[in-house]
Coordinates of C-alpha atoms in Angstrom, one line a residue:
Chain A
M23 CA 20.8 -22.9 -19.8
R24 CA 16.7 -23.2 -19.0
R25 CA 18.0 -22.9 -15.5
Q26 CA 21.2 -22.1 -15.7
L27 CA 21.8 -18.7 -17.0
P28 CA 18.9 -17.4 -15.0
F29 CA 21.2 -18.0 -11.8
V30 CA 24.9 -17.0 -13.6
L31 CA 22.1 -13.5 -14.5
V32 CA 21.3 -12.7 -10.7
F33 CA 25.1 -13.6 -10.0
L34 CA 26.6 -11.3 -11.8
S35 CA 24.4 -8.2 -11.8
G36 CA 23.5 -8.7 -8.1
F37 CA 27.4 -9.1 -7.3
F38 CA 28.2 -5.7 -9.8
M39 CA 25.5 -3.6 -7.7
I40 CA 27.3 -4.2 -4.2
F41 CA 31.2 -3.4 -5.7
Q42 CA 29.8 -0.9 -7.9
Y43 CA 29.0 0.9 -4.5
F44 CA 32.4 0.7 -3.4
V45 CA 33.5 3.1 -6.4
P46 CA 32.9 6.5 -6.2
H47 CA 33.4 7.0 -9.9
Q48 CA 31.0 9.4 -12.5
K49 CA 30.6 6.8 -14.9
S50 CA 30.4 3.6 -11.5
E51 CA 27.2 6.1 -11.0
F52 CA 25.9 6.7 -14.5
V53 CA 25.5 2.4 -14.6
Y54 CA 24.6 2.3 -11.5
E55 CA 21.8 5.1 -12.1
F56 CA 20.9 3.3 -15.5
L57 CA 20.7 -0.5 -13.9
L58 CA 17.9 1.3 -12.0
D59 CA 15.9 2.7 -14.9
W60 CA 16.2 -1.1 -16.7
L61 CA 14.0 -1.7 -12.6
T62 CA 11.7 0.9 -13.3
I63 CA 11.4 -0.2 -17.0
I64 CA 10.5 -4.3 -16.5
G65 CA 8.6 -3.5 -13.3
G66 CA 5.9 -1.2 -15.7
F67 CA 6.1 -3.8 -18.4
A68 CA 6.0 -7.3 -15.8
M69 CA 2.6 -4.6 -14.3
A70 CA 1.6 -5.4 -17.6
L71 CA 0.8 -8.9 -16.8
G72 CA -1.6 -7.9 -13.7
I73 CA -3.4 -5.6 -15.3
W74 CA -4.0 -9.1 -18.1
S75 CA -4.3 -11.2 -15.8
L76 CA -7.0 -9.2 -14.0
I77 CA -8.8 -8.6 -16.7
R78 CA -9.4 -12.1 -17.8
V79 CA -10.3 -13.4 -14.9
S80 CA -13.0 -10.4 -15.3
Y81 CA -14.0 -11.9 -19.1
D82 CA -13.9 -15.3 -17.7
R83 CA -16.4 -13.9 -15.3
I84 CA -19.0 -12.9 -17.9
K85 CA -18.1 -15.3 -20.2
R86 CA -19.3 -18.3 -18.5
Q87 CA -21.9 -16.4 -16.9
R88 CA -20.1 -17.1 -12.8
E89 CA -21.5 -16.6 -9.1
N90 CA -21.7 -12.3 -8.9
W91 CA -20.4 -12.0 -12.9
G92 CA -22.3 -8.8 -12.7
Y93 CA -19.6 -6.9 -10.6
S94 CA -16.6 -8.5 -13.0
V95 CA -17.9 -6.1 -15.7
I96 CA -17.9 -2.8 -12.6
T97 CA -13.9 -3.7 -11.8
L98 CA -13.8 -3.5 -16.0
T99 CA -15.9 -0.5 -16.3
G100 CA -14.1 1.0 -13.8
L101 CA -10.2 0.2 -14.9
F102 CA -10.9 0.7 -18.7
L103 CA -12.6 4.5 -18.4
M104 CA -9.8 5.1 -15.7
M105 CA -6.9 4.4 -18.2
F106 CA -8.8 6.3 -20.9
F107 CA -9.5 9.5 -18.9
G108 CA -5.8 9.1 -18.2
I109 CA -5.2 9.6 -21.9
T110 CA -7.2 11.5 -22.5
N111 CA -8.1 15.3 -22.4
W112 CA -10.8 17.5 -23.5
E113 CA -10.9 20.8 -21.0
D114 CA -10.2 23.0 -23.5
G115 CA -13.3 22.5 -25.4
S116 CA -11.4 19.9 -27.9
F117 CA -11.2 16.3 -27.7
G118 CA -7.6 15.0 -27.2
V119 CA -5.4 11.4 -26.9
Y120 CA -2.2 12.4 -24.7
I121 CA 0.2 9.2 -24.8
Y122 CA 3.2 10.8 -24.3
T123 CA 2.6 13.6 -21.7
A124 CA 0.6 13.9 -19.0
E125 CA -2.2 15.7 -20.0
G126 CA -4.7 13.0 -18.9
L127 CA -3.6 13.5 -15.3
S128 CA -5.4 17.2 -15.0
N129 CA -8.0 15.6 -16.7
S130 CA -11.2 16.5 -14.7
M131 CA -13.2 13.1 -14.7
F132 CA -9.6 11.1 -14.2
V133 CA -9.5 13.7 -11.0
H134 CA -13.3 12.8 -9.9
F135 CA -13.1 9.0 -9.9
F136 CA -10.0 9.5 -8.0
D137 CA -11.5 11.8 -5.1
F138 CA -15.1 10.8 -5.0
I139 CA -14.9 6.9 -5.7
L140 CA -10.1 5.8 -5.4
I141 CA -10.3 8.4 -1.8
P142 CA -13.7 7.5 -0.6
I143 CA -14.2 3.6 -1.1
Q144 CA -9.7 3.3 0.2
A145 CA -10.5 5.3 3.6
T146 CA -13.5 3.4 4.5
M147 CA -11.8 0.6 3.8
F148 CA -8.6 1.6 6.5
S149 CA -11.0 2.7 9.1
L150 CA -13.2 -0.2 8.7
L151 CA -10.0 -1.7 10.5
A152 CA -10.5 0.6 13.6
F153 CA -13.4 -2.3 14.5
F154 CA -11.6 -5.3 13.2
I155 CA -8.9 -5.1 15.6
A156 CA -10.3 -2.5 18.3
S157 CA -12.6 -6.4 17.8
A158 CA -9.2 -8.7 17.3
A159 CA -7.3 -6.9 20.5
Y160 CA -10.7 -7.8 23.3
R161 CA -10.4 -11.0 22.6
A162 CA -6.1 -11.5 22.1
F163 CA -5.0 -8.6 24.6
R164 CA -5.3 -10.5 27.9
A165 CA -3.2 -9.9 31.7
R166 CA -2.3 -13.3 32.4
S167 CA 1.8 -12.2 32.3
V168 CA 3.6 -9.9 33.3
I169 CA 4.6 -9.2 29.1
A170 CA 1.1 -9.5 27.9
S171 CA 0.2 -6.5 30.6
L172 CA 2.6 -4.5 29.2
L173 CA 1.2 -4.8 25.9
L174 CA -2.1 -4.0 27.5
L175 CA -1.5 -1.7 29.5
A176 CA 0.5 0.9 26.7
A177 CA -2.5 0.4 24.4
L178 CA -4.3 1.1 26.7
I179 CA -2.2 4.4 27.5
V180 CA -1.7 5.8 23.6
M181 CA -5.5 5.3 22.8
M182 CA -6.3 7.4 25.5
R183 CA -4.2 10.0 25.5
F184 CA -6.4 12.9 24.4
N185 CA -9.4 12.1 26.4
P186 CA -9.4 14.7 28.9
I187 CA -10.8 12.8 31.9
F188 CA -7.2 11.9 32.7
G189 CA -5.6 15.4 32.5
A190 CA -2.6 16.1 31.0
W191 CA -0.3 13.7 32.5
I192 CA -1.5 10.6 30.4
E193 CA -0.4 12.3 27.5
T194 CA 3.3 13.9 29.1
V195 CA 3.8 8.9 29.9
A196 CA 1.8 8.0 26.7
N197 CA 5.0 11.0 24.6
W198 CA 7.1 8.9 27.0
L199 CA 5.9 5.6 25.6
M200 CA 6.8 7.0 22.4
N201 CA 9.7 8.0 22.0
V202 CA 11.9 6.3 25.1
P203 CA 10.7 2.2 25.3
N204 CA 8.6 1.8 21.4
L205 CA 11.9 4.0 20.2
A206 CA 14.2 1.5 21.5
A207 CA 12.1 -1.5 20.2
Q208 CA 11.7 -0.2 16.8
R209 CA 15.6 0.2 16.3
A210 CA 15.9 -2.9 17.7
I211 CA 13.7 -4.2 15.1
V212 CA 14.3 -1.8 12.0
I213 CA 18.4 -2.8 12.1
G214 CA 17.0 -6.8 12.5
L215 CA 15.2 -5.7 10.2
G216 CA 18.3 -4.4 7.6
L217 CA 20.4 -7.8 9.0
G218 CA 18.2 -10.0 7.5
M219 CA 17.2 -8.0 4.4
V220 CA 21.3 -8.1 3.7
A221 CA 21.4 -11.6 4.8
T222 CA 18.3 -12.3 2.1
A223 CA 20.1 -10.6 -0.5
L224 CA 23.1 -12.7 0.0
K225 CA 21.0 -15.5 -0.6
I226 CA 19.6 -14.7 -3.4
I227 CA 22.7 -13.5 -5.1
L228 CA 24.8 -16.5 -4.1
G229 CA 21.4 -18.9 -4.9
I230 CA 21.1 -20.5 -2.1
E231 CA 17.8 -19.0 -2.9
R232 CA 16.2 -19.7 -5.4
G233 CA 12.4 -19.2 -4.3
Y234 CA 11.7 -16.6 -7.3
M235 CA 12.5 -18.5 -10.1
G236 CA 9.4 -21.2 -9.3
Q237 CA 8.8 -24.3 -10.7
G238 CA 9.6 -25.8 -13.7
Chain B
M19 CA -21.2 23.8 -4.5
D20 CA -23.3 23.6 -7.8
F21 CA -24.8 20.4 -8.8
T22 CA -22.5 18.2 -10.1
T23 CA -20.0 18.8 -8.3
F24 CA -22.4 18.1 -5.0
L25 CA -23.0 15.2 -7.9
W26 CA -19.6 13.5 -6.9
T27 CA -20.2 14.0 -3.2
T28 CA -22.8 11.6 -3.1
L29 CA -21.2 9.4 -4.5
G30 CA -18.4 9.8 -2.9
A31 CA -21.4 9.2 0.0
F32 CA -23.0 6.1 -1.7
L33 CA -19.6 4.2 -2.2
T34 CA -19.2 5.7 1.4
L35 CA -21.9 4.2 3.2
A36 CA -21.8 1.3 0.7
T37 CA -18.2 -0.2 2.3
F38 CA -18.9 1.2 6.1
S39 CA -22.3 -2.0 4.8
F40 CA -19.6 -4.5 5.5
L41 CA -19.8 -4.2 9.7
Y42 CA -23.4 -5.8 8.6
K43 CA -22.7 -7.8 6.4
D44 CA -20.9 -8.8 3.1
N45 CA -23.6 -7.0 0.6
P46 CA -24.8 -6.2 -2.9
F47 CA -22.5 -2.3 -2.0
Y48 CA -20.4 -3.8 -0.8
K49 CA -19.5 -5.4 -3.6
L50 CA -20.3 -2.9 -5.4
A51 CA -17.6 -0.2 -4.2
E52 CA -15.4 -3.8 -3.8
H53 CA -15.2 -4.2 -7.5
L54 CA -15.2 -0.9 -8.6
V55 CA -12.7 0.5 -6.6
V56 CA -10.9 -3.1 -8.2
G57 CA -10.7 -1.8 -10.9
V58 CA -10.5 2.2 -10.4
S59 CA -6.8 1.0 -8.9
A60 CA -5.8 -0.6 -11.4
G61 CA -6.8 2.2 -13.7
Y62 CA -4.7 4.6 -11.7
F63 CA -1.8 2.6 -11.5
V64 CA -1.4 1.7 -14.8
I65 CA -1.9 5.3 -15.8
I66 CA 0.4 7.0 -13.6
V67 CA 3.3 4.0 -14.1
W68 CA 2.4 5.1 -17.6
H69 CA 3.4 8.4 -17.2
G70 CA 5.2 9.3 -14.1
T71 CA 8.0 5.5 -15.0
M72 CA 7.1 4.3 -18.9
V73 CA 7.7 7.7 -20.8
P74 CA 9.9 9.3 -18.6
N75 CA 12.6 6.0 -18.3
L76 CA 12.3 4.8 -22.2
F77 CA 9.3 5.9 -24.4
Q78 CA 11.6 9.6 -24.3
K79 CA 14.8 8.4 -23.9
L80 CA 14.9 6.5 -28.0
A81 CA 12.7 9.9 -28.0
D82 CA 14.8 11.4 -31.1
G83 CA 15.5 7.1 -32.3
D84 CA 12.7 6.4 -35.6
W85 CA 11.7 3.3 -35.0
Y86 CA 12.3 1.2 -38.1
L87 CA 15.7 1.6 -37.7
L88 CA 14.5 -0.1 -34.4
W89 CA 15.5 3.5 -32.5
L90 CA 19.1 2.4 -32.8
N91 CA 20.0 6.4 -34.0
S92 CA 18.6 7.9 -31.1
T93 CA 21.1 9.2 -28.3
Q94 CA 20.5 6.6 -26.2
P95 CA 19.5 3.4 -28.0
W96 CA 21.1 0.8 -24.7
Y97 CA 17.7 2.2 -23.0
I98 CA 16.1 -0.7 -25.8
V99 CA 17.7 -3.5 -23.9
P100 CA 15.2 -2.7 -20.9
G101 CA 13.0 -2.6 -23.2
I102 CA 13.4 -5.7 -25.1
L103 CA 13.9 -8.1 -21.4
G104 CA 10.8 -6.1 -20.1
I105 CA 8.2 -7.4 -23.3
L106 CA 10.7 -10.8 -22.9
M107 CA 8.6 -10.8 -19.5
W108 CA 5.1 -11.2 -21.9
T109 CA 6.1 -14.9 -23.1
R110 CA 5.1 -16.1 -19.2
F111 CA 2.0 -16.2 -21.2
S112 CA 3.2 -19.1 -23.6
K113 CA 3.9 -22.7 -22.4
K114 CA 6.4 -22.7 -24.4
Y115 CA 8.2 -20.4 -23.7
G116 CA 6.8 -18.9 -21.0
W117 CA 11.3 -19.9 -19.9
I118 CA 12.6 -17.7 -20.9
S119 CA 10.7 -14.8 -19.0
R120 CA 12.8 -16.1 -16.3
W121 CA 16.1 -14.0 -18.1
P122 CA 14.3 -10.8 -17.3
M123 CA 13.1 -11.5 -13.5
A124 CA 16.5 -12.9 -12.9
L125 CA 18.4 -9.4 -13.5
Y126 CA 15.6 -7.8 -12.4
I127 CA 15.7 -9.8 -8.7
G128 CA 19.7 -9.6 -8.5
I129 CA 19.9 -5.5 -9.1
A130 CA 17.6 -5.2 -6.5
A131 CA 19.0 -7.5 -5.2
G132 CA 23.1 -6.2 -4.6
V133 CA 21.0 -2.4 -4.6
A134 CA 19.9 -3.3 -1.5
V135 CA 23.0 -5.3 0.2
P136 CA 24.6 -2.0 0.9
L137 CA 21.6 0.6 1.0
E138 CA 20.4 -1.9 3.6
M139 CA 22.8 -2.0 6.1
S140 CA 23.9 2.0 5.4
N141 CA 20.8 2.8 5.7
K142 CA 18.6 0.8 8.1
V143 CA 21.8 -1.1 10.2
N144 CA 24.1 2.1 10.5
K145 CA 22.2 4.3 11.0
Q146 CA 20.2 3.5 13.8
L147 CA 23.5 1.8 15.6
V148 CA 24.7 5.7 15.0
A149 CA 21.4 6.9 16.6
T150 CA 21.9 4.8 19.4
M151 CA 24.8 5.3 21.0
V152 CA 24.6 8.7 21.3
D153 CA 26.6 11.2 23.6
I154 CA 24.9 10.8 27.6
D155 CA 24.3 13.8 28.4
W156 CA 25.2 13.8 32.5
S157 CA 24.7 16.8 32.4
N158 CA 21.0 17.0 31.7
F159 CA 20.4 13.3 33.3
M160 CA 17.4 13.5 34.9
G161 CA 16.0 16.2 32.2
A162 CA 12.3 17.7 33.3
G163 CA 11.6 14.0 35.0
F164 CA 11.7 10.5 34.9
F165 CA 9.1 11.0 32.0
D166 CA 11.3 13.2 29.7
P167 CA 12.0 11.8 26.1
F168 CA 14.4 13.9 25.7
S169 CA 16.8 13.9 28.7
G170 CA 20.3 12.3 29.7
M171 CA 18.2 8.8 31.1
A172 CA 15.7 8.6 27.9
S173 CA 18.9 8.4 25.7
L174 CA 20.5 6.1 28.3
L175 CA 17.2 3.8 28.2
I176 CA 17.1 3.7 25.2
F177 CA 20.4 2.5 23.9
I178 CA 20.1 -0.2 26.8
G179 CA 16.5 -0.3 25.7
A180 CA 17.4 -1.5 22.3
V181 CA 20.8 -3.1 22.5
S182 CA 18.4 -6.5 25.4
A183 CA 15.9 -6.3 22.5
L184 CA 18.9 -7.0 19.3
I185 CA 20.1 -9.2 22.8
Y186 CA 16.2 -11.1 22.0
F187 CA 16.6 -11.6 18.9
F188 CA 20.3 -13.5 19.4
F189 CA 18.8 -17.8 19.5
S190 CA 22.7 -18.7 18.1
K191 CA 23.0 -18.9 22.1
A192 CA 20.8 -19.7 25.1
H193 CA 18.8 -17.6 27.4
T194 CA 20.1 -18.4 30.4
G195 CA 22.0 -16.4 33.7
V196 CA 22.9 -12.9 33.0
F197 CA 22.4 -13.6 29.1
G198 CA 18.4 -14.7 29.5
G199 CA 18.1 -11.7 32.3
V200 CA 18.8 -9.7 29.6
A201 CA 17.0 -11.0 27.3
K202 CA 13.7 -11.0 29.6
L203 CA 14.2 -7.1 29.8
G204 CA 14.4 -7.0 25.8
I205 CA 10.2 -8.8 25.4
W206 CA 9.5 -6.8 27.9
T207 CA 10.5 -3.4 26.2
L208 CA 9.8 -5.2 23.1
M209 CA 6.2 -5.2 24.4
I210 CA 5.4 -2.4 25.8
G211 CA 6.7 -0.9 22.3
F212 CA 4.0 -3.3 20.1
G213 CA 1.3 -1.4 23.0
A214 CA 2.4 1.6 22.3
S215 CA 2.3 1.1 17.6
F216 CA -0.8 -0.9 18.4
G217 CA -2.9 2.1 20.6
F218 CA -1.4 4.1 17.8
T219 CA -2.0 3.2 14.9
V220 CA -5.6 2.4 16.5
M221 CA -6.1 6.2 17.0
A222 CA -4.5 6.3 13.6
R223 CA -7.8 4.2 12.0
I224 CA -10.0 6.0 14.3
S225 CA -9.2 9.5 12.5
L226 CA -10.4 8.6 9.5
F227 CA -12.4 6.9 10.7
I228 CA -13.9 10.1 12.3
N229 CA -12.9 11.6 8.6
R230 CA -15.0 9.4 6.9
L231 CA -17.6 10.7 8.9
Q232 CA -17.6 14.6 9.0
Y233 CA -17.3 13.9 5.0
L234 CA -21.0 12.6 4.7
D235 CA -21.9 15.0 7.2
K236 CA -20.1 18.4 6.2
N237 CA -19.7 17.5 2.9
W238 CA -22.4 16.1 1.6
R239 CA -26.0 16.4 3.8
E240 CA -25.0 20.0 4.9
A241 CA -24.6 20.6 1.5
A242 CA -27.7 18.9 0.6
F243 CA -29.3 21.8 2.8
D244 CA -27.5 24.8 2.5
A245 CA -29.3 27.2 1.5
S246 CA -27.1 30.2 1.3
N247 CA -25.5 28.3 -2.0
P248 CA -25.9 30.1 -4.1
N249 CA -26.0 27.5 -6.6
Y250 CA -28.7 26.1 -4.5
S251 CA -32.3 24.0 -5.6
F252 CA -33.9 21.3 -5.2
G253 CA -32.3 18.9 -7.0
F254 CA -29.7 18.6 -3.7
P255 CA -32.0 18.3 -0.8
L256 CA -34.1 15.2 -3.9
V257 CA -30.6 13.5 -4.4
F258 CA -30.3 13.6 -0.7
W259 CA -32.9 12.1 0.1
L260 CA -32.8 9.1 -2.8
V261 CA -29.8 7.3 -1.9
M262 CA -31.6 7.8 2.2
A263 CA -34.3 5.7 0.5
L264 CA -32.6 4.0 -1.6
I265 CA -30.5 2.5 2.0
L266 CA -34.2 1.5 3.7
V267 CA -34.9 -0.1 0.8
Y268 CA -32.6 -3.1 0.9
I269 CA -33.3 -2.8 5.1
I270 CA -36.5 -3.4 5.2
W271 CA -35.9 -6.1 1.8
E272 CA -33.5 -7.4 4.6
L273 CA -35.2 -7.6 7.3
M274 CA -38.3 -9.1 5.2
A275 CA -35.6 -11.7 4.4
H276 CA -34.3 -12.8 7.9
L277 CA -38.0 -12.9 8.8
K278 CA -39.1 -15.5 6.2
H279 CA -35.8 -17.9 7.0
K280 CA -37.0 -17.5 10.3
N281 CA -40.4 -18.7 9.0
Q282 CA -38.8 -21.1 7.5
T283 CA -36.4 -22.3 10.3
S284 CA -39.3 -22.5 12.9
A285 CA -41.7 -23.9 10.8
P286 CA -42.6 -27.3 12.4
Q287 CA -40.9 -29.7 9.7

């Protein structure tokens, strides 16, 4: 019951979803849509596990006054304020709580938190990667062999393509690199990825891959 | 721009600078931005999932039923099943009943894996194969030159490159002889592809970096000193210089801490 039933459920639900793909009938389509709704609903409940875990870890740090516990206060404040703004609205002058309708999404505080806190930090964090991957490339890219030189040369040409010093030819070559050899490589990777995904999915459905069950 | 909007813009600028300060080292400003973004993005995600997924897919489907009848009188009562399964996920918190959470997890994994098999074959494998095996345009073989990406030769090179790269990933046969030669061509194609992708990623990050600098300069600094703004007051530059003063105080504090540490380590024992 504890270990065998989940494998049976995985097999039956997985096999059914593969089978129904080849049944062009309205009822099959209905069940498909219904089961896809299951995924989003169960996923939504699973998200609560993650949020609860975040709250518990942060609260524990504050309660025990561990090192840098003050930052956990900031995390929890940001979390609860964002959730509060997302279900409330007072734009028309009267305060209201809107749990089942989306008025909270147009709450100016919710929008401002998104525009002036979330976007600046996330965009800056991604832009920081420019420095880190450039320094990593400086250490890793060495023209020690033909293939390493190809990698280095392709990267340099694509990075320099909008540089006016080199003229128009570099943009032509960079476009060719992106649209011909890069496209061929990406196609091979995507095909390999697709086959790998199918193989992994089949291993899960057939009960060969059981890592998702965890211990116990 | 009114003063309230400028205060929000200042907050965005301060958080941008706080995040950039990680280039120097991990510091209190960066930690503040880091912990704030964790909380705010988690809260944002909760609201988006709630309003975008849970309400339309579950609660609205059961809305015409009554709770005291367990929504069995609604027009789509079968939506109670995923709701119950979702709640069963929470048994993970219990040591005694945690094993029950494997049932919804198993259904989730099974449905997702079952959906993935035909869709991955269709969307990733078949479509890419069809796009690779196009007719070679022999009448326009050279196109506008060797570097024309739309010529017949480009189509041929894409086909050869993709097939040879796939052969490189085939490890069930030793890479020797003609097979090894084609596999070598495959690794060359892959390395050019990785190089081009890397260069493209670097440029995308640089674009984001330029965007952040433009935000600091155009959106924030210029707004702080824009006397043509009808809402302009002394508060605009005051807020700007307060943030600058805060940064300056931190730099001096760091410098003093550095000098103190240096004196301590260089002092004779």
